[in-house]
Backbone as JSON, one array per atom type, in Angstrom:
{
  "sequence": "MKAISVKQPWAYLICSGVKDIENRTWPCPKKYIGKRVLIHASAVPIEMVNPNSVFTKAQWDRFSMGFQRELICGNNIVNSAIIGSVMITDCVVNHLSVWAEKGVYNWVLSNTVFTTDYYSIFYR",
  "N": [[0.92, -1.19, 0.56], [0.52, 1.69, -0.72], [1.67, 5.19, 0.95], [1.53, 9.38, 1.97], [3.08, 11.82, 2.6], [2.29, 13.61, 4.95], [2.29, 17.18, 6.95], [2.37, 16.95, 10.87], [-0.31, 19.81, 11.87], [-1.96, 18.15, 10.42], [-1.83, 15.54, 9.08], [-3.81, 14.45, 11.31], [-5.69, 15.94, 11.46], [-6.86, 14.89, 8.94], [-6.72, 11.31, 9.1], [-8.7, 12.41, 11.37], [-11.14, 12.43, 10.39], [-11.4, 15.42, 9.47], [-10.16, 17.25, 8.26], [-11.13, 17.33, 5.07], [-8.97, 17.39, 2.63], [-6.67, 17.41, 1.11], [-4.15, 19.28, -0.06], [-1.88, 20.43, -2.57], [0.78, 20.6, -5.18], [0.89, 19.26, -7.14], [-0.63, 17.39, -9.96], [-2.72, 13.91, -8.04], [-1.96, 11.16, -8.59], [-3.79, 9.18, -11.38], [-3.89, 6.68, -10.76], [-3.86, 6.23, -8.37], [-6.19, 7.41, -7.3], [-9.05, 6.92, -5.99], [-8.16, 4.81, -4.56], [-6.72, 3.32, -1.59], [-4.67, 4.6, 0.51], [-1.64, 5.34, 3.02], [-1.36, 7.38, 6.03], [1.27, 9.12, 6.86], [2.16, 10.29, 9.29], [5.13, 12.59, 9.3], [8.12, 14.24, 10.41], [8.86, 15.99, 10.51], [6.86, 18.92, 13.06], [4.1, 21.37, 11.39], [5.45, 25.1, 12.51], [3.86, 25.45, 15.29], [2.81, 28.52, 16.17], [0.7, 30.26, 17.48], [-2.73, 29.79, 16.47], [-3.85, 31.33, 14.26], [-1.44, 31.02, 12.58], [-1.64, 29.23, 11.29], [-4.78, 28.4, 10.67], [-7.59, 28.85, 8.62], [-9.53, 31.19, 10.2], [-12.17, 30.34, 9.15], [-11.56, 27.53, 9.33], [-10.48, 26.84, 11.93], [-12.69, 27.92, 13.89], [-14.52, 25.83, 13.56], [-14.36, 23.61, 14.99], [-14.5, 21.95, 18.46], [-13.56, 23.6, 21.79], [-12.61, 22.03, 23.27], [-10.82, 20.09, 21.02], [-9.63, 22.35, 20.05], [-7.89, 23.11, 21.95], [-6.9, 20.73, 22.78], [-5.41, 20.19, 20.12], [-3.74, 22.68, 20.02], [-2.11, 22.31, 22.69], [-0.31, 20.08, 21.41], [-1.95, 17.52, 21.7], [-1.6, 13.55, 21.3], [-0.57, 13.92, 18.94], [1.11, 13.1, 16.76], [4.84, 11.61, 15.65], [6.38, 11.01, 12.39], [5.17, 8.3, 11.95], [2.7, 6.32, 10.3], [0.17, 7.24, 11.37], [-2.79, 6.4, 10.18], [-4.89, 5.56, 6.94], [-6.23, 6.38, 4.48], [-8.8, 6.85, 1.78], [-8.59, 8.42, -1.3], [-11.13, 10.05, -3.28], [-11.5, 11.74, -5.35], [-9.3, 14.63, -7.86], [-9.06, 17.55, -7.81], [-9.59, 21.25, -8.65], [-9.7, 24.25, -6.73], [-12.02, 23.26, -5.2], [-14.57, 23.42, -2.87], [-14.37, 23.35, -0.28], [-13.21, 23.97, 2.59], [-11.4, 23.71, 4.24], [-9.57, 23.69, 0.95], [-7.13, 24.3, -0.89], [-7.15, 27.63, -2.54], [-6.18, 27.67, -6.55], [-4.77, 25.65, -6.69], [-3.62, 21.64, -6.61], [-6.35, 20.0, -5.35], [-7.1, 17.08, -3.35], [-9.78, 15.06, -2.78], [-10.06, 13.55, 0.24], [-11.52, 11.03, 1.49], [-13.14, 8.41, 3.77], [-11.89, 7.88, 6.34], [-9.03, 6.39, 8.53], [-8.43, 6.27, 11.47], [-5.69, 5.28, 13.8], [-4.46, 3.8, 16.36], [-2.37, 2.31, 16.72], [0.57, 3.18, 16.23], [3.16, 3.34, 13.85], [6.59, 3.67, 13.75], [8.32, 5.43, 10.92], [10.8, 6.41, 9.2], [9.86, 7.71, 6.17], [10.58, 7.81, 3.22]],
  "CA": [[0.27, 0.16, -0.22], [1.18, 3.04, -0.66], [1.68, 6.25, 1.69], [1.62, 9.66, 1.67], [3.7, 11.73, 4.23], [1.71, 14.98, 5.66], [2.69, 16.93, 8.04], [0.84, 17.64, 11.79], [-1.54, 19.4, 12.37], [-2.51, 18.31, 8.76], [-2.06, 14.41, 10.15], [-3.79, 14.16, 12.84], [-7.16, 16.31, 11.23], [-6.66, 14.23, 8.27], [-6.97, 10.62, 10.21], [-9.13, 12.33, 12.75], [-11.79, 12.66, 9.53], [-11.95, 16.16, 10.13], [-9.85, 17.62, 6.93], [-11.08, 15.98, 3.93], [-9.09, 17.75, 1.38], [-4.93, 17.46, 1.06], [-3.43, 20.53, -1.31], [-1.04, 19.75, -3.83], [1.33, 21.61, -6.27], [1.61, 18.22, -8.2], [-1.8, 16.3, -9.07], [-2.74, 13.03, -7.49], [-2.1, 10.23, -10.31], [-4.91, 8.89, -11.65], [-3.66, 4.39, -10.68], [-4.6, 6.3, -6.73], [-7.75, 7.87, -7.62], [-10.28, 5.72, -5.49], [-7.5, 3.76, -3.52], [-6.5, 3.69, 0.05], [-2.8, 5.3, 0.98], [-1.88, 5.38, 4.64], [-1.46, 8.57, 6.0], [2.25, 9.41, 7.27], [2.87, 11.7, 9.98], [6.3, 13.75, 8.81], [9.17, 14.02, 11.4], [8.84, 17.22, 11.44], [5.87, 19.72, 12.13], [4.68, 22.55, 11.05], [5.42, 25.69, 13.4], [2.55, 26.87, 15.57], [3.19, 29.69, 17.01], [-0.23, 30.42, 17.25], [-3.35, 28.86, 15.34], [-4.05, 31.83, 13.1], [-0.94, 31.02, 11.77], [-2.25, 27.31, 10.58], [-6.4, 28.36, 10.3], [-8.32, 30.12, 9.19], [-11.01, 31.97, 11.1], [-13.34, 29.05, 9.38], [-11.24, 26.1, 10.41], [-10.72, 26.95, 13.55], [-13.87, 28.22, 14.22], [-15.09, 24.33, 12.92], [-13.86, 22.17, 15.59], [-14.53, 22.26, 19.19], [-13.16, 24.0, 22.64], [-11.8, 20.5, 23.96], [-10.41, 20.22, 20.44], [-8.78, 23.74, 19.36], [-7.17, 22.8, 23.47], [-5.76, 19.08, 21.55], [-4.44, 21.54, 18.64], [-2.06, 23.69, 20.61], [-0.91, 21.0, 23.46], [-0.5, 18.75, 20.96], [-1.63, 15.82, 22.43], [-2.15, 12.96, 19.74], [0.36, 14.3, 17.76], [2.36, 11.79, 16.77], [5.35, 12.53, 14.44], [7.3, 9.79, 12.24], [4.71, 7.14, 11.72], [1.79, 5.85, 9.72], [-1.02, 6.7, 12.2], [-3.61, 5.99, 9.74], [-4.57, 5.21, 6.21], [-7.87, 7.58, 2.97], [-9.78, 7.08, 0.74], [-8.35, 9.86, -1.97], [-11.91, 10.44, -4.21], [-11.18, 13.07, -6.74], [-8.56, 15.46, -7.92], [-10.08, 19.39, -8.87], [-8.62, 22.74, -8.47], [-10.75, 25.37, -6.45], [-13.02, 22.11, -4.13], [-15.41, 24.06, -2.09], [-14.4, 23.16, 1.81], [-12.64, 24.76, 3.27], [-9.79, 23.33, 3.85], [-9.3, 23.41, -0.06], [-6.41, 26.32, -1.3], [-7.37, 28.34, -3.95], [-4.9, 27.25, -7.02], [-3.61, 24.11, -6.24], [-4.5, 20.82, -6.44], [-6.79, 19.63, -4.14], [-7.38, 15.75, -3.74], [-10.55, 14.86, -2.55], [-10.06, 12.5, 1.22], [-12.85, 10.04, 2.73], [-13.35, 7.08, 4.77], [-10.67, 7.46, 7.2], [-9.29, 4.85, 9.28], [-7.19, 6.72, 12.49], [-5.1, 3.95, 14.55], [-3.36, 3.99, 17.84], [-1.17, 1.5, 16.84], [1.51, 3.73, 15.43], [4.23, 2.5, 12.77], [6.82, 4.41, 13.79], [9.17, 5.27, 10.02], [11.13, 7.12, 8.71], [9.82, 7.55, 5.27], [10.71, 9.26, 2.01]],
  "C": [[0.96, 0.93, -0.19], [1.21, 4.7, 0.45], [2.61, 7.71, 1.67], [2.18, 10.38, 3.02], [3.36, 13.51, 4.38], [2.5, 15.71, 7.61], [1.62, 17.33, 9.74], [0.94, 19.67, 11.66], [-2.11, 18.19, 11.32], [-2.8, 16.88, 8.62], [-3.59, 14.14, 10.14], [-5.27, 14.14, 12.28], [-7.16, 15.41, 10.07], [-7.25, 13.05, 8.71], [-8.24, 11.09, 10.52], [-11.06, 12.15, 11.46], [-12.35, 14.31, 9.97], [-11.23, 17.24, 8.78], [-10.02, 16.58, 5.61], [-10.55, 16.39, 2.36], [-7.16, 17.67, 1.53], [-4.61, 18.22, -0.16], [-2.34, 20.06, -1.93], [-0.55, 20.55, -4.79], [1.28, 20.33, -7.06], [-0.61, 17.52, -8.51], [-2.15, 14.99, -8.86], [-2.89, 12.41, -8.99], [-3.3, 9.23, -9.66], [-4.98, 7.64, -11.07], [-4.45, 5.13, -9.1], [-5.49, 6.59, -6.65], [-8.79, 6.51, -6.87], [-9.72, 4.33, -4.63], [-7.0, 3.99, -2.29], [-5.38, 4.07, -0.18], [-3.01, 5.4, 2.55], [-1.05, 6.8, 4.07], [0.63, 8.88, 6.85], [2.81, 10.66, 7.34], [4.38, 12.29, 10.04], [7.17, 13.48, 10.08], [9.6, 15.38, 11.84], [7.14, 19.11, 10.45], [5.72, 20.5, 11.36], [4.27, 23.11, 12.54], [3.94, 26.18, 13.57], [2.4, 27.34, 16.41], [2.0, 30.04, 18.2], [-1.41, 30.05, 16.45], [-4.22, 29.68, 14.13], [-2.37, 32.01, 12.18], [-0.85, 30.26, 11.05], [-2.95, 28.01, 10.07], [-6.37, 29.24, 10.58], [-9.09, 30.85, 9.86], [-12.34, 30.21, 11.25], [-13.32, 27.73, 9.55], [-11.05, 26.68, 11.75], [-11.6, 26.94, 14.32], [-14.77, 26.37, 13.67], [-14.42, 23.04, 14.11], [-14.6, 23.32, 17.51], [-13.55, 23.43, 20.65], [-11.92, 23.19, 22.96], [-10.68, 20.92, 22.0], [-9.24, 20.91, 19.94], [-7.33, 22.97, 20.75], [-5.58, 21.9, 22.94], [-4.39, 19.59, 20.72], [-3.17, 21.85, 19.67], [-1.85, 22.87, 21.63], [-0.19, 20.41, 22.27], [-0.48, 17.68, 21.37], [-1.61, 15.18, 21.07], [-1.72, 13.44, 18.88], [1.23, 13.53, 18.2], [3.47, 11.8, 15.36], [6.16, 11.02, 13.89], [6.65, 8.85, 12.4], [3.21, 7.6, 11.15], [1.17, 5.99, 10.89], [-2.39, 6.57, 11.74], [-4.43, 5.6, 8.02], [-6.42, 6.15, 5.27], [-8.21, 6.87, 2.45], [-9.08, 8.07, -0.25], [-9.61, 9.2, -3.46], [-11.91, 10.27, -5.0], [-9.82, 13.9, -6.36], [-8.96, 16.27, -8.35], [-8.52, 20.6, -8.04], [-10.22, 23.73, -7.68], [-11.65, 24.06, -6.39], [-13.57, 23.27, -3.32], [-15.1, 23.76, -0.84], [-13.03, 24.18, 0.93], [-11.12, 24.5, 3.52], [-8.88, 23.48, 2.05], [-7.71, 25.02, 0.01], [-6.72, 26.3, -2.51], [-6.02, 27.75, -5.38], [-4.32, 26.5, -7.39], [-4.39, 23.1, -6.38], [-4.71, 20.21, -5.01], [-7.34, 17.93, -3.52], [-8.4, 15.34, -2.45], [-9.91, 13.37, -0.86], [-11.67, 12.43, 0.99], [-12.34, 8.6, 3.2], [-11.69, 6.65, 5.36], [-10.36, 7.07, 7.43], [-7.82, 5.44, 9.63], [-7.04, 5.32, 13.08], [-4.28, 4.59, 15.66], [-2.14, 3.4, 17.62], [0.0, 2.04, 16.11], [2.39, 3.05, 15.28], [5.36, 3.42, 13.21], [7.85, 3.95, 12.29], [9.33, 6.0, 10.3], [11.12, 7.27, 7.59], [9.84, 9.2, 4.08], [10.17, 9.58, 0.79]]
}
């Protein structure tokens, strides 16, 4: 099974079923559309000085206070590990999701599985 490497907290949000889009500068290869891929939480997370530097207001407002606290404190955030899997259902530009960045390829994700049995791995 193939894996894609995603920085934290994005990997956590994808595997939690919160983030339904992965933004990339290249299109998803057609052979992966409709396939399940592993989510690898990369070794280096995004530096979150404050939530406004990482999330839009629309994204942040979708989280409960408890979930916001979890993200800020880094609870359940694991790096350098396979933390789940997801189905890539489509690849479009300018998807309507709050997670879609405009002008890049939006890989549409569904059927997420989050595992607590982490597989530590150095992935390239």
